[in-house]
Coordinates of C-alpha atoms (C1' of nucleotides) in Angstrom, one line a residue:
Chain A
X1 CA -20.3 -17.1 -0.2
X2 CA -20.1 -13.5 1.0
X3 CA -22.6 -14.3 3.7
X4 CA -20.2 -13.4 6.4
X5 CA -21.7 -12.9 9.8
X6 CA -20.6 -10.7 12.7
X7 CA -18.1 -13.3 14.1
X8 CA -16.7 -13.9 10.6
X9 CA -16.0 -10.1 10.3
X10 CA -14.4 -10.0 13.7
X11 CA -12.1 -12.9 12.8
X12 CA -11.1 -11.3 9.5
X13 CA -10.4 -8.0 11.2
X14 CA -8.3 -9.5 13.9
X15 CA -6.4 -11.8 11.7
X16 CA -5.5 -8.9 9.4
X17 CA -4.1 -7.0 12.3
X18 CA -2.1 -9.9 13.5
X19 CA -1.7 -12.8 11.1
X20 CA 0.0 -14.9 13.7
X21 CA -2.6 -14.5 16.4
X22 CA -3.2 -17.9 18.2
X23 CA -6.5 -19.6 18.0
X24 CA -7.0 -19.1 21.7
X25 CA -6.5 -15.3 21.6
X26 CA -8.6 -15.0 18.5
X27 CA -11.3 -17.1 20.1
X28 CA -11.3 -14.8 23.1
X29 CA -11.4 -11.7 20.9
X30 CA -14.4 -12.9 18.9
X31 CA -16.3 -14.5 21.8
X32 CA -16.0 -18.1 20.8
X33 CA -14.2 -21.1 22.3
X34 CA -11.1 -22.3 20.5
X35 CA -12.6 -25.3 18.6
X36 CA -15.3 -23.5 16.6
X37 CA -13.0 -20.6 16.1
X38 CA -10.4 -22.8 14.5
X39 CA -13.0 -24.4 12.3
X40 CA -14.2 -21.0 11.1
X41 CA -10.7 -19.9 10.2
X42 CA -10.2 -23.1 8.2
X43 CA -13.5 -22.4 6.4
X44 CA -12.4 -18.9 5.6
X45 CA -9.2 -20.3 4.2
X46 CA -10.9 -23.0 2.2
X47 CA -13.4 -20.5 0.8
X48 CA -10.5 -18.4 -0.5
X49 CA -11.5 -15.4 1.7
X50 CA -8.2 -15.7 3.5
X51 CA -5.9 -16.1 0.6
X52 CA -2.8 -16.5 2.7
X53 CA -0.5 -15.0 5.3
X54 CA 2.4 -12.7 4.9
X55 CA 5.0 -10.8 6.9
X56 CA 4.8 -7.0 6.5
X57 CA 8.2 -5.7 5.6
X58 CA 9.6 -2.2 5.9
X59 CA 10.5 -1.3 2.3
X60 CA 13.0 1.4 3.2
X61 CA 14.8 -0.7 5.7
X62 CA 15.5 -3.4 3.2
X63 CA 17.0 -0.9 0.8
X64 CA 13.9 -0.3 -1.4
X65 CA 12.8 3.3 -0.5
X66 CA 11.3 4.2 -3.9
X67 CA 7.7 3.5 -4.9
X68 CA 7.1 4.7 -8.5
X69 CA 3.6 4.9 -9.9
X70 CA 3.4 4.2 -13.6
X71 CA 0.3 5.1 -15.6
X72 CA 0.3 3.1 -18.8
X73 CA -1.7 3.5 -22.0
X74 CA -1.8 0.7 -24.5
X75 CA -2.0 1.3 -28.3
X76 CA -5.3 -0.5 -28.5
X77 CA -7.1 -2.4 -25.8
X78 CA -6.9 -5.6 -27.7
X79 CA -7.4 -8.7 -25.8
X80 CA -4.1 -10.0 -27.0
X81 CA -2.2 -7.0 -25.6
X82 CA -4.1 -7.2 -22.3
X83 CA -3.2 -10.8 -21.8
X84 CA 0.5 -10.3 -22.7
X85 CA 0.6 -7.3 -20.4
X86 CA -0.8 -9.2 -17.5
X87 CA 1.7 -12.0 -18.1
X88 CA 4.7 -9.7 -18.3
X89 CA 3.6 -7.9 -15.1
X90 CA 3.3 -11.2 -13.3
X91 CA 6.9 -12.0 -14.2
X92 CA 8.4 -8.7 -13.1
X93 CA 9.1 -8.7 -9.3
X94 CA 9.5 -4.9 -9.2
X95 CA 5.8 -4.5 -10.0
X96 CA 4.1 -5.1 -6.7
X97 CA 0.6 -3.8 -7.6
X98 CA -1.1 -3.5 -10.9
X99 CA -4.7 -2.5 -11.7
X100 CA -6.6 -2.3 -14.9
X101 CA -8.2 1.1 -14.9
X102 CA -11.1 3.2 -16.2
X103 CA -10.4 6.6 -17.5
X104 CA -7.5 7.9 -19.5
X105 CA -5.0 5.2 -18.7
X106 CA -5.2 1.5 -19.0
X107 CA -3.1 0.4 -16.1
X108 CA -1.7 1.8 -12.9
X109 CA 1.1 0.0 -11.3
X110 CA 3.4 0.5 -8.3
X111 CA 7.0 -0.3 -8.9
X112 CA 9.3 -0.8 -6.0
X113 CA 13.0 -0.1 -6.6
X114 CA 16.2 0.8 -4.7
X115 CA 16.8 4.1 -6.6
X116 CA 16.1 6.0 -9.7
X117 CA 18.7 4.2 -11.7
X118 CA 16.9 0.9 -11.0
X119 CA 13.7 2.5 -12.1
X120 CA 15.3 3.7 -15.3
X121 CA 16.6 0.2 -15.9
X122 CA 13.1 -1.3 -15.3
X123 CA 11.7 1.1 -17.9
X124 CA 14.4 0.5 -20.5
X125 CA 14.8 -3.3 -20.2
X126 CA 11.3 -4.3 -19.4
X127 CA 8.3 -1.9 -19.7
X128 CA 9.2 0.0 -22.8
X129 CA 10.2 -3.2 -24.6
X130 CA 6.8 -4.6 -24.2
X131 CA 4.8 -4.5 -27.5
X132 CA 1.6 -2.5 -27.5
X133 CA 2.6 0.1 -24.8
X134 CA 1.8 3.5 -26.2
X135 CA 2.7 5.7 -23.3
X136 CA 4.0 5.7 -19.7
X137 CA 3.8 8.4 -17.2
X138 CA 5.5 8.1 -13.8
X139 CA 5.0 9.8 -10.5
X140 CA 7.2 9.1 -7.5
X141 CA 6.1 8.7 -3.9
X142 CA 8.0 10.9 -1.5
X143 CA 6.6 9.3 1.5
X144 CA 4.1 6.6 2.6
X145 CA 1.4 8.4 4.6
X146 CA -0.6 5.3 5.3
X147 CA -0.5 1.6 4.5
X148 CA -3.2 -0.4 6.1
X149 CA -3.5 -4.2 6.0
X150 CA -7.0 -4.0 7.3
X151 CA -10.0 -3.8 5.0
X152 CA -12.9 -1.6 6.0
X153 CA -15.4 -4.3 7.0
X154 CA -18.8 -3.2 8.3
Chain B
X1 CA 20.8 -1.6 9.6
X2 CA 20.3 -2.5 5.9
X3 CA 23.3 -4.8 6.1
X4 CA 21.2 -7.8 5.3
X5 CA 23.1 -10.9 4.2
X6 CA 22.0 -13.7 1.9
X7 CA 20.3 -15.7 4.6
X8 CA 18.5 -12.6 5.8
X9 CA 17.2 -12.0 2.3
X10 CA 16.1 -15.6 2.0
X11 CA 14.2 -15.4 5.3
X12 CA 12.5 -12.2 4.3
X13 CA 11.5 -13.6 0.9
X14 CA 10.1 -16.8 2.5
X15 CA 8.3 -15.2 5.3
X16 CA 6.5 -12.8 2.9
X17 CA 5.3 -15.7 0.8
X18 CA 4.1 -17.5 3.9
X19 CA 3.8 -15.5 7.0
X20 CA 2.9 -18.6 9.0
X21 CA 5.7 -20.7 8.0
X22 CA 7.1 -22.7 10.9
X23 CA 10.7 -22.0 12.1
X24 CA 11.6 -25.5 11.1
X25 CA 10.5 -25.2 7.5
X26 CA 12.0 -21.8 7.3
X27 CA 15.3 -23.1 8.7
X28 CA 15.3 -25.9 6.1
X29 CA 14.6 -23.4 3.3
X30 CA 17.4 -21.1 4.2
X31 CA 19.9 -23.7 5.2
X32 CA 20.0 -23.2 9.0
X33 CA 19.0 -25.1 12.0
X34 CA 15.9 -23.9 13.9
X35 CA 17.5 -22.0 16.7
X36 CA 19.6 -19.6 14.8
X37 CA 16.8 -19.2 12.3
X38 CA 14.4 -18.2 15.1
X39 CA 17.0 -15.8 16.5
X40 CA 17.3 -14.1 13.1
X41 CA 13.6 -13.8 12.7
X42 CA 13.4 -12.2 16.1
X43 CA 16.2 -9.8 15.2
X44 CA 14.4 -8.8 12.0
X45 CA 11.3 -8.1 14.1
X46 CA 13.2 -6.1 16.7
X47 CA 14.9 -4.0 14.0
X48 CA 11.5 -3.2 12.6
X49 CA 12.4 -4.8 9.3
X50 CA 9.5 -7.2 9.8
X51 CA 6.8 -4.8 10.9
X52 CA 4.2 -7.4 11.6
X53 CA 2.1 -10.2 10.2
X54 CA -1.2 -10.2 8.3
X55 CA -3.7 -12.4 6.7
X56 CA -4.2 -11.6 3.0
X57 CA -7.9 -11.2 2.4
X58 CA -9.8 -11.4 -0.9
X59 CA -11.4 -8.0 -1.2
X60 CA -14.1 -9.0 -3.6
X61 CA -15.2 -12.0 -1.5
X62 CA -15.8 -9.8 1.5
X63 CA -18.0 -7.5 -0.4
X64 CA -15.5 -4.8 -1.2
X65 CA -14.9 -5.1 -5.0
X66 CA -14.1 -1.5 -5.7
X67 CA -10.6 0.1 -5.5
X68 CA -10.8 3.8 -6.2
X69 CA -7.6 5.8 -6.8
X70 CA -8.0 9.4 -5.7
X71 CA -5.4 12.0 -6.7
X72 CA -5.5 15.0 -4.5
X73 CA -4.1 18.5 -4.7
X74 CA -3.9 20.7 -1.7
X75 CA -4.4 24.5 -1.8
X76 CA -1.0 25.0 -0.5
X77 CA 1.6 22.5 0.7
X78 CA 1.6 24.1 4.1
X79 CA 3.0 22.0 6.9
X80 CA -0.3 22.4 8.8
X81 CA -2.3 21.0 5.9
X82 CA 0.0 18.1 5.4
X83 CA -0.2 17.1 9.0
X84 CA -4.0 17.4 9.2
X85 CA -4.3 15.5 6.0
X86 CA -2.2 12.6 7.3
X87 CA -4.2 12.5 10.5
X88 CA -7.5 12.4 8.7
X89 CA -6.3 9.7 6.4
X90 CA -5.1 7.6 9.4
X91 CA -8.7 7.8 10.8
X92 CA -10.5 6.8 7.6
X93 CA -10.6 3.0 7.3
X94 CA -11.6 3.2 3.6
X95 CA -8.2 4.6 2.8
X96 CA -5.9 1.6 2.7
X97 CA -2.9 3.2 1.0
X98 CA -1.8 6.8 0.8
X99 CA 1.4 8.3 -0.6
X100 CA 2.8 11.8 -0.7
X101 CA 3.7 12.4 -4.3
X102 CA 6.0 14.4 -6.6
X103 CA 4.4 15.9 -9.7
X104 CA 1.1 17.5 -10.3
X105 CA -0.7 16.0 -7.4
X106 CA 0.1 16.0 -3.7
X107 CA -1.4 12.7 -2.7
X108 CA -2.4 9.4 -4.3
X109 CA -4.6 7.2 -2.2
X110 CA -6.4 3.9 -2.8
X111 CA -9.9 3.8 -1.3
X112 CA -11.6 0.4 -0.8
X113 CA -15.4 0.4 -0.9
X114 CA -18.4 -1.8 -1.6
X115 CA -19.9 0.2 -4.4
X116 CA -20.0 3.6 -6.0
X117 CA -22.5 4.9 -3.6
X118 CA -20.1 4.2 -0.7
X119 CA -17.3 6.1 -2.6
X120 CA -19.7 9.0 -3.1
X121 CA -20.4 9.0 0.5
X122 CA -16.7 8.9 1.4
X123 CA -16.1 11.9 -0.8
X124 CA -19.1 13.9 0.5
X125 CA -18.8 13.2 4.2
X126 CA -15.0 13.0 4.5
X127 CA -12.6 13.9 1.8
X128 CA -14.3 17.1 0.5
X129 CA -15.0 18.3 4.0
X130 CA -11.3 18.4 4.8
X131 CA -10.0 21.9 4.8
X132 CA -7.2 22.6 2.3
X133 CA -8.2 20.1 -0.4
X134 CA -8.1 22.0 -3.7
X135 CA -9.0 19.2 -6.1
X136 CA -9.8 15.5 -6.3
X137 CA -9.6 13.3 -9.3
X138 CA -10.7 9.7 -9.2
X139 CA -10.0 6.7 -11.3
X140 CA -11.5 3.3 -10.7
X141 CA -9.9 -0.1 -10.9
X142 CA -11.7 -2.5 -13.1
X143 CA -9.6 -5.4 -12.1
X144 CA -6.5 -6.3 -10.0
X145 CA -3.9 -7.6 -12.5
X146 CA -1.3 -8.2 -9.8
X147 CA -0.9 -7.9 -6.1
X148 CA 2.4 -9.1 -4.7
X149 CA 3.2 -9.4 -1.0
X150 CA 6.8 -10.0 -1.9
X151 CA 9.3 -7.2 -2.3
X152 CA 12.0 -7.5 -5.1
X153 CA 15.0 -8.2 -2.9
X154 CA 18.3 -8.8 -4.7
Chain C
dG1 C1' -21.9 -24.5 19.4
dT2 C1' -19.3 -25.9 23.9
dT3 C1' -16.1 -28.3 27.0
dG4 C1' -12.2 -30.9 28.3
dA5 C1' -8.4 -34.0 27.6
dA6 C1' -4.7 -36.3 25.1
dA7 C1' -1.4 -36.5 21.3
dA8 C1' 1.4 -34.2 18.0
dA9 C1' 3.8 -30.4 16.5
dG10 C1' 6.3 -26.3 17.2
dA11 C1' 8.8 -22.6 19.8
dT12 C1' 12.1 -21.3 23.3
dC13 C1' 16.1 -21.4 26.1
dA14 C1' 20.4 -22.8 28.1
dT15 C1' 24.5 -24.6 26.7
dC16 C1' 28.3 -25.8 23.8
dA17 C1' 31.3 -25.5 19.5
Chain D
dT1 C1' 27.1 -17.1 14.6
dG2 C1' 25.5 -21.8 14.4
dA3 C1' 24.1 -26.6 16.5
dT4 C1' 22.0 -29.6 20.0
dG5 C1' 18.7 -31.2 23.2
dA6 C1' 15.3 -30.4 27.2
dT7 C1' 11.2 -28.0 28.3
dC8 C1' 7.1 -25.5 27.7
dT9 C1' 3.4 -23.8 24.8
dT10 C1' 0.1 -24.3 21.2
dT11 C1' -2.6 -26.7 17.9
dT12 C1' -5.3 -30.4 16.6
dT13 C1' -8.3 -34.0 17.1
dC14 C1' -11.3 -36.5 19.6
dA15 C1' -14.7 -37.6 22.7
dA16 C1' -19.2 -36.3 25.1
dC17 C1' -22.6 -32.7 26.2

DNA sequence: GTTGAAAAAGATCATCA
DNA sequence: TGATGATCTTTTTCAAC
């Protein structure tokens, strides 16, 4: 399963950097001929290692300059609350990332919005209305210092 | 610049969901014929709205199950420190996301590693060695509840 | 795993409305 | 800005090595 060899790592690295690289270029880059290279990519897709492909969009340029980080505590970590929370989060498009955390908070989420008013609205009409939410603490990002699409393989 | 019309928004939404969608399919989906659709995609690329394309990789399946969130305070928010910090972060592949923040911390970063030992090593050999870092607080993600590649456009 | 060739699919470009 | 059709590139699939 996670028995990925040197060539597999090279493919994953290259395909993260350019999700639209052609099989020929990729084959060159990893030192393979096109056929086995294509076969390997297909295997990575079928294994779920490559989950999909996406265009990387400039948030600010599409009118969404704000990333708000909300740290959330639930009243109790009851299974029921956790499930409901996950379902709600899945429905809300503003929430682009959400993690179940160790430590003093239960969740950390990144919320992408156009302005503070939109964040206010997200809080009032969605997050605070969810049952079981005990507290919310928000920090705002002033600037994105780094965003890498490439995982640190070997 | 951010004068994106309905079709532009549809293109951006669709191309985030599938970064390898063909121009034909995309054209169908947004109600255009292939040529003008391709022209629009190229314009979005040239405007930097589409920054690139990437394969979405399953972190856990490539042996990187841990996301650590480090909140960092600098000694002083001197320009010099900020620049150096940004440069260091750019060099470290473990740091996949990093934001300059409002509030009690200066930075929030997500660090992707194979295990706690690797995070320890990241702290010891890299982060704590950087001049100007006053404090580091880490929380670990137990689970990824959501990760969306799609921004909440209109 | 490699090579090479043929068929199918997609992208691109000039041109016209 | 959008549509159409010709051309070129790329991908895929297949054989044989």
